[in-house]
Short mmCIF file of C-alpha atoms in Angstrom, two decimals:
data_model
loop_
_atom_site.label_atom_id
_atom_site.label_comp_id
_atom_site.label_asym_id
_atom_site.label_seq_id
_atom_site.Cartn_x
_atom_site.Cartn_y
_atom_site.Cartn_z
CA MET C 8 97.93 118.68 103.59
CA ARG C 9 98.31 116.59 100.48
CA THR C 10 99.70 113.56 102.32
CA LEU C 11 96.99 113.47 104.98
CA CYS C 12 94.17 114.00 102.50
CA ALA C 13 95.56 111.41 100.08
CA SER C 14 95.77 108.88 102.91
CA THR C 15 92.11 109.48 103.72
CA LEU C 16 91.15 109.09 100.06
CA ILE C 17 93.04 105.81 99.73
CA GLY C 18 91.19 104.50 102.79
CA GLU C 19 87.93 105.55 101.17
CA PHE C 20 88.90 103.71 98.00
CA PHE C 21 88.93 100.43 99.92
CA VAL C 22 85.78 101.21 101.90
CA ILE C 23 83.89 102.01 98.70
CA GLY C 24 85.05 98.75 97.14
CA PHE C 25 83.96 96.73 100.16
CA ALA C 26 80.66 98.63 100.26
CA GLY C 27 80.07 97.56 96.66
CA LEU C 28 80.53 93.93 97.67
CA VAL C 29 78.10 94.37 100.56
CA ALA C 30 75.59 96.15 98.33
CA MET C 31 75.56 93.18 95.97
CA GLN C 32 74.42 90.94 98.83
CA MET C 33 72.08 93.34 100.66
CA THR C 34 70.19 95.04 97.83
CA GLU C 35 68.20 94.11 94.78
CA LEU C 36 70.12 96.56 92.60
CA PRO C 37 71.74 95.10 89.48
CA ALA C 38 75.44 94.33 89.86
CA ALA C 39 76.21 96.55 86.85
CA THR C 40 74.62 99.54 88.60
CA ILE C 41 76.43 98.86 91.87
CA TRP C 42 79.83 98.53 90.20
CA THR C 43 79.31 101.51 87.91
CA VAL C 44 78.58 103.77 90.88
CA SER C 45 81.24 102.16 93.08
CA GLY C 46 83.80 102.21 90.28
CA ILE C 47 83.24 105.89 89.55
CA ALA C 48 83.55 106.73 93.25
CA MET C 49 86.69 104.61 93.59
CA LEU C 50 88.23 106.21 90.50
CA LEU C 51 87.34 109.67 91.82
CA SER C 52 89.00 108.91 95.15
CA ILE C 53 92.24 107.94 93.36
CA LEU C 54 92.15 110.87 90.94
CA LEU C 55 91.54 113.29 93.80
CA CYS C 56 94.85 112.24 95.35
CA GLY C 57 96.59 113.98 92.48
CA MET C 58 94.21 116.93 92.32
CA LEU C 59 94.44 118.07 95.94
CA THR C 60 96.77 120.98 95.25
CA ARG C 61 94.73 122.21 92.29
CA PRO C 62 91.79 124.60 92.58
CA GLY C 63 88.65 122.74 93.53
CA GLY C 64 90.42 119.57 94.66
CA VAL C 65 89.43 119.90 98.32
CA GLN C 66 85.86 120.84 97.35
CA LEU C 67 85.59 117.72 95.19
CA GLY C 68 86.80 115.78 98.21
CA TRP C 69 83.93 117.24 100.23
CA ALA C 70 81.52 116.19 97.46
CA LEU C 71 82.88 112.65 97.75
CA GLN C 72 82.33 112.75 101.51
CA ILE C 73 78.70 113.78 101.01
CA ALA C 74 78.22 110.99 98.46
CA LEU C 75 79.73 108.50 100.90
CA ILE C 76 77.28 109.56 103.60
CA ALA C 77 74.39 109.47 101.11
CA SER C 78 75.31 105.88 100.22
CA GLY C 79 73.83 105.06 103.63
CA PHE C 80 70.43 105.05 101.93
CA VAL C 81 71.55 101.87 100.15
CA ILE C 82 73.73 100.38 102.90
CA PRO C 83 72.75 101.80 106.32
CA THR C 84 76.21 101.20 107.81
CA MET C 85 77.59 103.72 105.34
CA PHE C 86 75.90 106.55 107.25
CA PHE C 87 78.28 105.78 110.12
CA LEU C 88 81.33 105.16 107.93
CA GLY C 89 80.58 108.23 105.83
CA VAL C 90 80.48 110.46 108.90
CA ILE C 91 83.73 108.92 110.16
CA PHE C 92 85.46 109.57 106.83
CA ALA C 93 84.01 113.10 106.63
CA ALA C 94 85.53 113.77 110.07
CA LEU C 95 88.85 112.31 108.87
CA TRP C 96 88.65 114.48 105.77
CA TRP C 97 88.02 117.60 107.86
CA ALA C 98 90.94 116.71 110.15
CA SER C 99 93.21 116.03 107.16
CA VAL C 100 92.40 119.39 105.58
CA HIS C 101 92.48 121.37 108.83
CA PHE C 102 95.63 119.92 110.36
CA GLY C 103 97.32 119.45 106.99
CA ARG C 104 97.07 123.19 106.34
CA LYS C 105 98.50 123.91 109.79
CA ILE C 106 101.41 121.56 109.09
CA ASP C 107 102.02 123.21 105.70
CA GLU C 108 102.04 126.66 107.35
CA ALA C 109 104.48 125.47 110.01
CA LYS C 110 106.79 123.95 107.36
CA ALA C 111 106.75 127.20 105.40
CA ARG C 112 107.55 129.17 108.55
CA TRP C 113 110.43 126.85 109.44
CA ALA C 114 111.80 127.04 105.89
CA ALA C 115 111.65 130.84 105.97
CA GLN C 116 113.43 130.89 109.33
CA ALA C 117 116.12 128.50 108.08
CA GLU C 118 116.63 130.59 104.96
CA ALA C 119 116.88 133.79 107.00
CA THR C 120 119.55 132.32 109.29
CA THR C 121 121.68 130.94 106.46
CA GLU C 122 121.76 134.13 104.33
CA PRO C 123 125.01 136.09 104.47
CA ALA C 124 124.80 139.37 106.35
#
């Protein structure tokens, strides 16, 4: 799960950075405000890559997805991109857990076949 979720978060890092550049051109918000919010979101996306296996890591990822969708109120295209990334996040969590379960099952089977009788 960690690899899939981290890949999604890295993609979001770049999207958030580009959204900050677009926000500077499309809105009347001060650049300091745009880059403070964008910078915090970018930093959170990177930090979450390392926190995914800790309690609350996936939930913080969901909070980031909601914030990404909510950024559509500033840049309307972000509604679409936020939903796309939320779907990618769901798929990463859902299928990542299935992959982890399958790996654990395979490891248990391999261990059981290699143990002396």
